[in-house]
PDB file of C-alpha atoms and ligand atoms in Angstrom:
ATOM      1  CA  MET Q 517     247.851  81.999  70.446  1.00  0.00           C
ATOM      2  CA  SER Q 518     249.379  81.303  73.831  1.00  0.00           C
ATOM      3  CA  ASP Q 519     250.993  78.050  74.793  1.00  0.00           C
ATOM      4  CA  LEU Q 520     248.279  77.478  77.307  1.00  0.00           C
ATOM      5  CA  VAL Q 521     245.568  77.374  74.682  1.00  0.00           C
ATOM      6  CA  SER Q 522     247.475  75.149  72.307  1.00  0.00           C
ATOM      7  CA  LYS Q 523     248.468  72.654  75.031  1.00  0.00           C
ATOM      8  CA  SER Q 524     245.030  72.446  76.588  1.00  0.00           C
ATOM      9  CA  THR Q 525     243.998  69.405  74.521  1.00  0.00           C
ATOM     10  CA  ARG Q 526     246.298  67.324  76.719  1.00  0.00           C
ATOM     11  CA  THR Q 527     244.428  68.057  79.912  1.00  0.00           C
ATOM     12  CA  PHE Q 528     241.238  66.021  79.407  1.00  0.00           C
ATOM     13  CA  GLY Q 529     242.325  62.634  80.721  1.00  0.00           C
ATOM     14  CA  ARG Q 530     240.263  59.683  79.509  1.00  0.00           C
ATOM     15  CA  ARG Q 531     238.181  60.184  76.379  1.00  0.00           C
ATOM     16  CA  GLN Q 532     236.148  57.047  76.862  1.00  0.00           C
ATOM     17  CA  GLY Q 533     234.882  55.307  79.990  1.00  0.00           C
ATOM     18  CA  ARG Q 534     232.362  52.466  80.067  1.00  0.00           C
ATOM     19  CA  PRO Q 535     231.778  50.647  76.756  1.00  0.00           C
ATOM     20  CA  ILE Q 536     228.956  52.261  74.788  1.00  0.00           C
ATOM     21  CA  LYS Q 537     225.770  50.147  74.519  1.00  0.00           C
ATOM     22  CA  ASP Q 538     224.861  48.762  71.089  1.00  0.00           C
ATOM     23  CA  THR Q 539     221.833  51.070  70.641  1.00  0.00           C
ATOM     24  CA  LYS Q 540     223.899  54.163  71.433  1.00  0.00           C
ATOM     25  CA  GLN Q 541     226.753  52.898  69.261  1.00  0.00           C
ATOM     26  CA  GLN Q 542     224.308  52.612  66.367  1.00  0.00           C
ATOM     27  CA  LEU Q 543     223.295  56.252  66.924  1.00  0.00           C
ATOM     28  CA  MET Q 544     226.980  57.213  67.033  1.00  0.00           C
ATOM     29  CA  ASP Q 545     227.535  55.449  63.706  1.00  0.00           C
ATOM     30  CA  GLU Q 546     224.416  56.779  61.962  1.00  0.00           C
ATOM     31  CA  LEU Q 547     223.098  60.011  63.560  1.00  0.00           C
ATOM     32  CA  PHE Q 548     226.285  61.519  64.988  1.00  0.00           C
ATOM     33  CA  PRO Q 549     228.074  62.006  61.611  1.00  0.00           C
ATOM     34  CA  THR Q 550     225.075  64.071  60.408  1.00  0.00           C
ATOM     35  CA  ILE Q 551     225.216  66.497  63.373  1.00  0.00           C
ATOM     36  CA  SER Q 552     228.919  66.642  64.157  1.00  0.00           C
ATOM     37  CA  ILE Q 553     231.058  69.646  63.358  1.00  0.00           C
ATOM     38  CA  GLU Q 554     234.115  69.436  61.132  1.00  0.00           C
ATOM     39  CA  LEU Q 555     236.598  72.268  61.355  1.00  0.00           C
ATOM     40  CA  PRO Q 556     238.302  73.807  58.306  1.00  0.00           C
ATOM     41  CA  GLU Q 557     241.737  72.356  57.662  1.00  0.00           C
ATOM     42  CA  VAL Q 558     243.196  75.628  56.519  1.00  0.00           C
ATOM     43  CA  ASP Q 559     243.617  78.586  58.789  1.00  0.00           C
ATOM     44  CA  TYR Q 560     240.624  80.774  58.041  1.00  0.00           C
ATOM     45  CA  LEU Q 561     237.693  81.903  60.143  1.00  0.00           C
ATOM     46  CA  ILE Q 562     234.179  80.594  59.573  1.00  0.00           C
ATOM     47  CA  ASN Q 563     230.689  81.579  60.601  1.00  0.00           C
ATOM     48  CA  PRO Q 564     228.889  78.887  62.681  1.00  0.00           C
ATOM     49  CA  ASP Q 565     225.707  79.487  60.625  1.00  0.00           C
ATOM     50  CA  ILE Q 566     227.141  77.132  57.994  1.00  0.00           C
ATOM     51  CA  TYR Q 567     226.440  74.129  60.235  1.00  0.00           C
ATOM     52  CA  PHE Q 568     222.673  74.723  60.570  1.00  0.00           C
ATOM     53  CA  ASP Q 569     219.519  74.495  58.469  1.00  0.00           C
ATOM     54  CA  GLN Q 570     217.951  77.612  60.032  1.00  0.00           C
ATOM     55  CA  LYS Q 571     219.512  81.067  60.365  1.00  0.00           C
ATOM     56  CA  ALA Q 572     219.350  81.898  64.081  1.00  0.00           C
ATOM     57  CA  PRO Q 573     221.408  83.136  67.025  1.00  0.00           C
ATOM     58  CA  VAL Q 574     224.021  80.629  68.224  1.00  0.00           C
ATOM     59  CA  TRP Q 575     224.425  79.515  71.845  1.00  0.00           C
ATOM     60  CA  PHE Q 576     227.581  77.590  72.732  1.00  0.00           C
ATOM     61  CA  GLU Q 577     228.268  75.136  75.577  1.00  0.00           C
ATOM     62  CA  VAL Q 578     231.728  73.994  76.638  1.00  0.00           C
ATOM     63  CA  GLY Q 579     231.965  70.582  78.322  1.00  0.00           C
ATOM     64  CA  PHE Q 580     228.317  69.459  78.155  1.00  0.00           C
ATOM     65  CA  GLY Q 581     229.045  66.213  80.058  1.00  0.00           C
ATOM     66  CA  GLY Q 582     225.952  63.999  79.535  1.00  0.00           C
ATOM     67  CA  GLY Q 583     224.272  66.725  77.454  1.00  0.00           C
ATOM     68  CA  GLU Q 584     221.091  67.093  79.543  1.00  0.00           C
ATOM     69  CA  HIS Q 585     221.528  70.887  79.895  1.00  0.00           C
ATOM     70  CA  ILE Q 586     222.049  71.686  76.206  1.00  0.00           C
ATOM     71  CA  ALA Q 587     219.324  69.201  75.160  1.00  0.00           C
ATOM     72  CA  GLN Q 588     216.758  70.835  77.425  1.00  0.00           C
ATOM     73  CA  LEU Q 589     217.740  74.319  76.251  1.00  0.00           C
ATOM     74  CA  ALA Q 590     217.414  73.211  72.628  1.00  0.00           C
ATOM     75  CA  VAL Q 591     213.895  71.883  73.237  1.00  0.00           C
ATOM     76  CA  GLN Q 592     212.899  75.090  75.064  1.00  0.00           C
ATOM     77  CA  HIS Q 593     214.405  77.318  72.340  1.00  0.00           C
ATOM     78  CA  PRO Q 594     213.763  75.811  68.882  1.00  0.00           C
ATOM     79  CA  ASP Q 595     214.531  79.219  67.347  1.00  0.00           C
ATOM     80  CA  ILE Q 596     218.153  79.124  68.608  1.00  0.00           C
ATOM     81  CA  ASN Q 597     221.050  77.133  67.128  1.00  0.00           C
ATOM     82  CA  PHE Q 598     223.222  75.280  69.649  1.00  0.00           C
ATOM     83  CA  ILE Q 599     226.818  74.081  69.519  1.00  0.00           C
ATOM     84  CA  GLY Q 600     228.079  71.756  72.246  1.00  0.00           C
ATOM     85  CA  CYS Q 601     231.679  70.625  72.720  1.00  0.00           C
ATOM     86  CA  GLU Q 602     232.789  67.630  74.736  1.00  0.00           C
ATOM     87  CA  PRO Q 603     235.821  65.363  74.226  1.00  0.00           C
ATOM     88  CA  PHE Q 604     234.410  62.481  76.315  1.00  0.00           C
ATOM     89  CA  MET Q 605     232.896  59.843  73.996  1.00  0.00           C
ATOM     90  CA  ASN Q 606     230.316  58.551  76.505  1.00  0.00           C
ATOM     91  CA  GLY Q 607     229.052  62.113  77.030  1.00  0.00           C
ATOM     92  CA  VAL Q 608     228.749  62.647  73.278  1.00  0.00           C
ATOM     93  CA  ALA Q 609     226.848  59.338  72.923  1.00  0.00           C
ATOM     94  CA  SER Q 610     224.513  60.419  75.733  1.00  0.00           C
ATOM     95  CA  LEU Q 611     223.747  63.750  74.008  1.00  0.00           C
ATOM     96  CA  VAL Q 612     223.198  62.026  70.656  1.00  0.00           C
ATOM     97  CA  ASN Q 613     220.703  59.774  72.449  1.00  0.00           C
ATOM     98  CA  HIS Q 614     218.848  62.828  73.901  1.00  0.00           C
ATOM     99  CA  ILE Q 615     218.785  64.347  70.411  1.00  0.00           C
ATOM    100  CA  GLN Q 616     217.239  61.240  68.907  1.00  0.00           C
ATOM    101  CA  GLU Q 617     214.732  60.629  71.715  1.00  0.00           C
ATOM    102  CA  GLN Q 618     213.531  64.246  71.811  1.00  0.00           C
ATOM    103  CA  HIS Q 619     213.632  64.812  68.022  1.00  0.00           C
ATOM    104  CA  ILE Q 620     216.018  67.774  68.427  1.00  0.00           C
ATOM    105  CA  SER Q 621     217.202  69.377  65.191  1.00  0.00           C
ATOM    106  CA  ASN Q 622     219.021  72.512  66.429  1.00  0.00           C
ATOM    107  CA  ILE Q 623     222.165  71.069  68.091  1.00  0.00           C
ATOM    108  CA  ARG Q 624     225.536  70.438  66.470  1.00  0.00           C
ATOM    109  CA  ILE Q 625     228.326  68.637  68.326  1.00  0.00           C
ATOM    110  CA  PHE Q 626     232.076  68.945  68.325  1.00  0.00           C
ATOM    111  CA  GLN Q 627     233.803  65.999  69.954  1.00  0.00           C
ATOM    112  CA  GLY Q 628     236.955  67.604  71.233  1.00  0.00           C
ATOM    113  CA  ASN Q 629     238.402  70.771  72.704  1.00  0.00           C
ATOM    114  CA  ALA Q 630     236.039  73.759  72.549  1.00  0.00           C
ATOM    115  CA  LEU Q 631     239.058  76.029  72.111  1.00  0.00           C
ATOM    116  CA  ASP Q 632     239.780  74.482  68.702  1.00  0.00           C
ATOM    117  CA  VAL Q 633     236.261  75.397  67.571  1.00  0.00           C
ATOM    118  CA  LEU Q 634     236.443  78.908  68.985  1.00  0.00           C
ATOM    119  CA  LYS Q 635     239.794  79.518  67.300  1.00  0.00           C
ATOM    120  CA  SER Q 636     238.201  78.804  63.923  1.00  0.00           C
ATOM    121  CA  PHE Q 637     235.111  81.038  64.411  1.00  0.00           C
ATOM    122  CA  ASN Q 638     234.596  84.633  63.317  1.00  0.00           C
ATOM    123  CA  HIS Q 639     234.539  87.286  66.000  1.00  0.00           C
ATOM    124  CA  GLU Q 640     231.153  88.310  67.392  1.00  0.00           C
ATOM    125  CA  CYS Q 641     229.272  85.224  66.205  1.00  0.00           C
ATOM    126  CA  LEU Q 642     227.895  83.790  69.495  1.00  0.00           C
ATOM    127  CA  SER Q 643     224.837  85.096  71.339  1.00  0.00           C
ATOM    128  CA  ARG Q 644     225.323  83.089  74.506  1.00  0.00           C
ATOM    129  CA  PHE Q 645     228.110  81.025  76.074  1.00  0.00           C
ATOM    130  CA  TYR Q 646     227.723  78.387  78.818  1.00  0.00           C
ATOM    131  CA  LEU Q 647     230.403  76.905  81.042  1.00  0.00           C
ATOM    132  CA  MET Q 648     228.660  74.610  83.515  1.00  0.00           C
ATOM    133  CA  PHE Q 649     230.618  72.998  86.325  1.00  0.00           C
ATOM    134  CA  ALA Q 650     233.957  73.159  84.562  1.00  0.00           C
ATOM    135  CA  ASP Q 651     236.702  70.937  85.951  1.00  0.00           C
ATOM    136  CA  PRO Q 652     237.964  72.838  89.038  1.00  0.00           C
ATOM    137  CA  TRP Q 653     241.571  71.597  88.952  1.00  0.00           C
ATOM    138  CA  PRO Q 654     241.854  72.103  92.725  1.00  0.00           C
ATOM    139  CA  LYS Q 655     245.632  71.614  93.102  1.00  0.00           C
ATOM    140  CA  LYS Q 656     247.567  74.846  92.861  1.00  0.00           C
ATOM    141  CA  ARG Q 657     250.023  73.424  90.334  1.00  0.00           C
ATOM    142  CA  HIS Q 658     247.056  72.592  88.067  1.00  0.00           C
ATOM    143  CA  HIS Q 659     245.372  76.021  88.219  1.00  0.00           C
ATOM    144  CA  LYS Q 660     246.869  76.822  84.818  1.00  0.00           C
ATOM    145  CA  ARG Q 661     244.545  74.153  83.355  1.00  0.00           C
ATOM    146  CA  ARG Q 662     241.389  75.956  84.493  1.00  0.00           C
ATOM    147  CA  PHE Q 663     239.150  77.142  81.661  1.00  0.00           C
ATOM    148  CA  ILE Q 664     238.693  80.526  83.301  1.00  0.00           C
ATOM    149  CA  GLN Q 665     241.916  82.449  82.925  1.00  0.00           C
ATOM    150  CA  ASN Q 666     242.969  85.480  80.986  1.00  0.00           C
ATOM    151  CA  ASP Q 667     244.506  83.769  77.954  1.00  0.00           C
ATOM    152  CA  ILE Q 668     241.352  81.748  77.354  1.00  0.00           C
ATOM    153  CA  LEU Q 669     239.041  84.684  78.096  1.00  0.00           C
ATOM    154  CA  ASN Q 670     241.005  86.693  75.528  1.00  0.00           C
ATOM    155  CA  LEU Q 671     240.054  84.034  72.986  1.00  0.00           C
ATOM    156  CA  VAL Q 672     236.429  83.522  74.095  1.00  0.00           C
ATOM    157  CA  ILE Q 673     235.128  87.038  74.692  1.00  0.00           C
ATOM    158  CA  PRO Q 674     235.805  88.434  71.180  1.00  0.00           C
ATOM    159  CA  LYS Q 675     233.636  85.560  69.824  1.00  0.00           C
ATOM    160  CA  LEU Q 676     230.641  86.895  71.792  1.00  0.00           C
ATOM    161  CA  MET Q 677     228.353  89.485  70.228  1.00  0.00           C
ATOM    162  CA  LEU Q 678     227.901  92.770  72.043  1.00  0.00           C
ATOM    163  CA  ASN Q 679     225.480  92.184  74.998  1.00  0.00           C
ATOM    164  CA  ALA Q 680     225.821  88.395  74.646  1.00  0.00           C
ATOM    165  CA  GLU Q 681     225.670  86.525  77.937  1.00  0.00           C
ATOM    166  CA  PHE Q 682     228.408  84.396  79.425  1.00  0.00           C
ATOM    167  CA  ARG Q 683     226.701  82.013  81.886  1.00  0.00           C
ATOM    168  CA  LEU Q 684     228.718  79.948  84.344  1.00  0.00           C
ATOM    169  CA  ALA Q 685     228.162  77.761  87.356  1.00  0.00           C
ATOM    170  CA  THR Q 686     230.480  75.970  89.728  1.00  0.00           C
ATOM    171  CA  ASP Q 687     230.148  74.214  93.064  1.00  0.00           C
ATOM    172  CA  HIS Q 688     233.857  74.404  93.880  1.00  0.00           C
ATOM    173  CA  GLU Q 689     234.547  77.106  96.487  1.00  0.00           C
ATOM    174  CA  SER Q 690     238.029  78.109  95.418  1.00  0.00           C
ATOM    175  CA  TYR Q 691     237.000  78.100  91.723  1.00  0.00           C
ATOM    176  CA  GLN Q 692     233.973  80.276  92.616  1.00  0.00           C
ATOM    177  CA  GLN Q 693     236.271  82.955  94.015  1.00  0.00           C
ATOM    178  CA  TRP Q 694     238.717  82.528  91.137  1.00  0.00           C
ATOM    179  CA  MET Q 695     235.967  82.887  88.528  1.00  0.00           C
ATOM    180  CA  VAL Q 696     234.403  85.962  90.099  1.00  0.00           C
ATOM    181  CA  GLN Q 697     237.791  87.628  90.462  1.00  0.00           C
ATOM    182  CA  HIS Q 698     238.897  86.900  86.883  1.00  0.00           C
ATOM    183  CA  LEU Q 699     235.584  87.954  85.347  1.00  0.00           C
ATOM    184  CA  ARG Q 700     235.160  91.108  87.438  1.00  0.00           C
ATOM    185  CA  ASN Q 701     238.666  92.212  86.443  1.00  0.00           C
ATOM    186  CA  ARG Q 702     237.719  92.431  82.783  1.00  0.00           C
ATOM    187  CA  THR Q 703     236.730  95.667  81.152  1.00  0.00           C
ATOM    188  CA  ASP Q 704     234.955  93.842  78.301  1.00  0.00           C
ATOM    189  CA  LEU Q 705     232.453  92.188  80.682  1.00  0.00           C
ATOM    190  CA  LYS Q 706     229.720  93.535  82.943  1.00  0.00           C
ATOM    191  CA  GLU Q 707     228.375  91.545  85.874  1.00  0.00           C
ATOM    192  CA  VAL Q 708     224.657  90.803  85.613  1.00  0.00           C
ATOM    193  CA  LEU Q 709     224.157  88.108  88.239  1.00  0.00           C
ATOM    194  CA  CYS Q 710     226.145  86.398  90.990  1.00  0.00           C
ATOM    195  CA  THR Q 711     223.942  84.224  93.171  1.00  0.00           C
ATOM    196  CA  PHE Q 712     223.532  80.936  95.032  1.00  0.00           C
ATOM    197  CA  ASP Q 713     219.789  81.026  94.142  1.00  0.00           C
ATOM    198  CA  LYS Q 714     219.468  79.275  90.842  1.00  0.00           C
ATOM    199  CA  PRO Q 715     217.666  81.263  88.123  1.00  0.00           C
ATOM    200  CA  THR Q 716     214.510  79.445  86.991  1.00  0.00           C
ATOM    201  CA  ASP Q 717     215.337  79.392  83.272  1.00  0.00           C
ATOM    202  CA  TRP Q 718     218.490  77.383  83.842  1.00  0.00           C
ATOM    203  CA  PRO Q 719     218.282  73.586  83.180  1.00  0.00           C
ATOM    204  CA  ASN Q 720     219.983  71.186  85.601  1.00  0.00           C
ATOM    205  CA  THR Q 721     223.169  69.295  84.885  1.00  0.00           C
ATOM    206  CA  ARG Q 722     224.363  65.943  86.161  1.00  0.00           C
ATOM    207  CA  TYR Q 723     227.317  67.440  88.065  1.00  0.00           C
ATOM    208  CA  GLU Q 724     225.086  70.036  89.629  1.00  0.00           C
ATOM    209  CA  ALA Q 725     222.725  67.348  90.969  1.00  0.00           C
ATOM    210  CA  LYS Q 726     225.695  65.414  92.388  1.00  0.00           C
ATOM    211  CA  ALA Q 727     227.163  68.543  93.998  1.00  0.00           C
ATOM    212  CA  ILE Q 728     223.859  69.453  95.669  1.00  0.00           C
ATOM    213  CA  GLU Q 729     223.345  65.862  96.842  1.00  0.00           C
ATOM    214  CA  GLU Q 730     226.816  65.956  98.416  1.00  0.00           C
ATOM    215  CA  GLY Q 731     226.016  69.230 100.228  1.00  0.00           C
ATOM    216  CA  ARG Q 732     227.913  71.744  98.051  1.00  0.00           C
ATOM    217  CA  LYS Q 733     226.306  75.039  97.023  1.00  0.00           C
ATOM    218  CA  PRO Q 734     226.678  75.961  93.349  1.00  0.00           C
ATOM    219  CA  LEU Q 735     227.279  79.585  92.438  1.00  0.00           C
ATOM    220  CA  TYR Q 736     225.521  80.889  89.288  1.00  0.00           C
ATOM    221  CA  LEU Q 737     227.072  83.755  87.332  1.00  0.00           C
ATOM    222  CA  ILE Q 738     225.968  85.818  84.354  1.00  0.00           C
ATOM    223  CA  PHE Q 739     228.323  88.310  82.729  1.00  0.00           C
ATOM    224  CA  GLN Q 740     227.583  90.305  79.598  1.00  0.00           C
ATOM    225  CA  ARG Q 741     229.955  91.436  76.887  1.00  0.00           C
ATOM    226  CA  VAL Q 742     230.071  95.211  76.880  1.00  0.00           C
ATOM    227  CA  GLN Q 743     232.875  96.133  74.479  1.00  0.00           C
TER     228      GLN Q 743
HETATM  229  C1  SAM I 926     233.031  68.469  85.629  1.00  0.00           C
HETATM  230  S1  SAM I 926     232.433  68.024  84.049  1.00  0.00           S
HETATM  231  C2  SAM I 926     230.858  68.863  83.954  1.00  0.00           C
HETATM  232  C3  SAM I 926     229.969  68.317  82.879  1.00  0.00           C
HETATM  233  C4  SAM I 926     228.622  69.043  82.710  1.00  0.00           C
HETATM  234  N1  SAM I 926     228.794  70.416  82.309  1.00  0.00           N
HETATM  235  C5  SAM I 926     227.801  68.961  83.960  1.00  0.00           C
HETATM  236  O1  SAM I 926     227.624  70.004  84.622  1.00  0.00           O
HETATM  237  O2  SAM I 926     227.312  67.866  84.286  1.00  0.00           O
HETATM  238  C6  SAM I 926     233.429  69.045  82.970  1.00  0.00           C
HETATM  239  C7  SAM I 926     233.351  68.587  81.545  1.00  0.00           C
HETATM  240  O3  SAM I 926     234.016  69.533  80.719  1.00  0.00           O
HETATM  241  C8  SAM I 926     234.716  68.836  79.684  1.00  0.00           C
HETATM  242  N2  SAM I 926     235.762  69.765  79.204  1.00  0.00           N
HETATM  243  C9  SAM I 926     236.807  70.237  79.909  1.00  0.00           C
HETATM  244  N3  SAM I 926     237.549  71.085  79.163  1.00  0.00           N
HETATM  245  C10 SAM I 926     236.920  71.159  77.950  1.00  0.00           C
HETATM  246  C11 SAM I 926     237.223  71.859  76.737  1.00  0.00           C
HETATM  247  N4  SAM I 926     238.287  72.658  76.634  1.00  0.00           N
HETATM  248  N5  SAM I 926     236.386  71.687  75.690  1.00  0.00           N
HETATM  249  C12 SAM I 926     235.318  70.862  75.790  1.00  0.00           C
HETATM  250  N6  SAM I 926     234.995  70.183  76.918  1.00  0.00           N
HETATM  251  C13 SAM I 926     235.791  70.324  77.976  1.00  0.00           C
HETATM  252  C14 SAM I 926     235.197  67.557  80.364  1.00  0.00           C
HETATM  253  O4  SAM I 926     235.433  66.511  79.450  1.00  0.00           O
HETATM  254  C15 SAM I 926     234.020  67.242  81.293  1.00  0.00           C
HETATM  255  O5  SAM I 926     233.078  66.386  80.683  1.00  0.00           O
END
């Protein structure tokens, strides 16, 4: 694995912001341990099915923020298993709260770097992959921290099943161009959608709402694994 992937854990910044309220802390102490993902200590590959009660296709979200997107998807698709990854404690507590309030049983959470999870998964085990409003790292010297780049795509794409969708959105103009260019360059992906008109089956996220309120136009992309 490249240096870039192994060093990426350092690039998150703060893992906790505001103190977590008592009610959410109670959920973190009681519900979270029952739905959080533990990775194998030894170096072998696992199938994500082991984390769920039902056998079903697995959809994966990197950086779910407050978790509103993955929670809504999970309610709309009870016959899908969801894995969400987010290092930020307040975001994890927010998703655990959605899970409790909406009686969701088909989400599992990894609090940490999505790349660590992906590294431990079998190839061709994910049916859909979401990257919503990833950190844009606007400064040129930080571009190497962007999630979309060849080293990371070389890790992610083999985990997708054939025809699985890779769905992305970003409001950041230079990252929009960067994403499109990197994804179009790949022979293992086919472009399905590239639009500023949001598809109707796509739940909102907190960052998206903020971006639109501040006058930025998110770009929505769907690519499909073809080989
Ligand atoms: C700009 S925020 C967007 C949050 C959310 N997707 C939304 O649209 O509201 C990006 C999020 O991705 C998370 N993140 C960045 N790199 C990640 C990684 N490698 N694995 C998991 N989460 C990551 C950050 O902690 C942050 O919460």
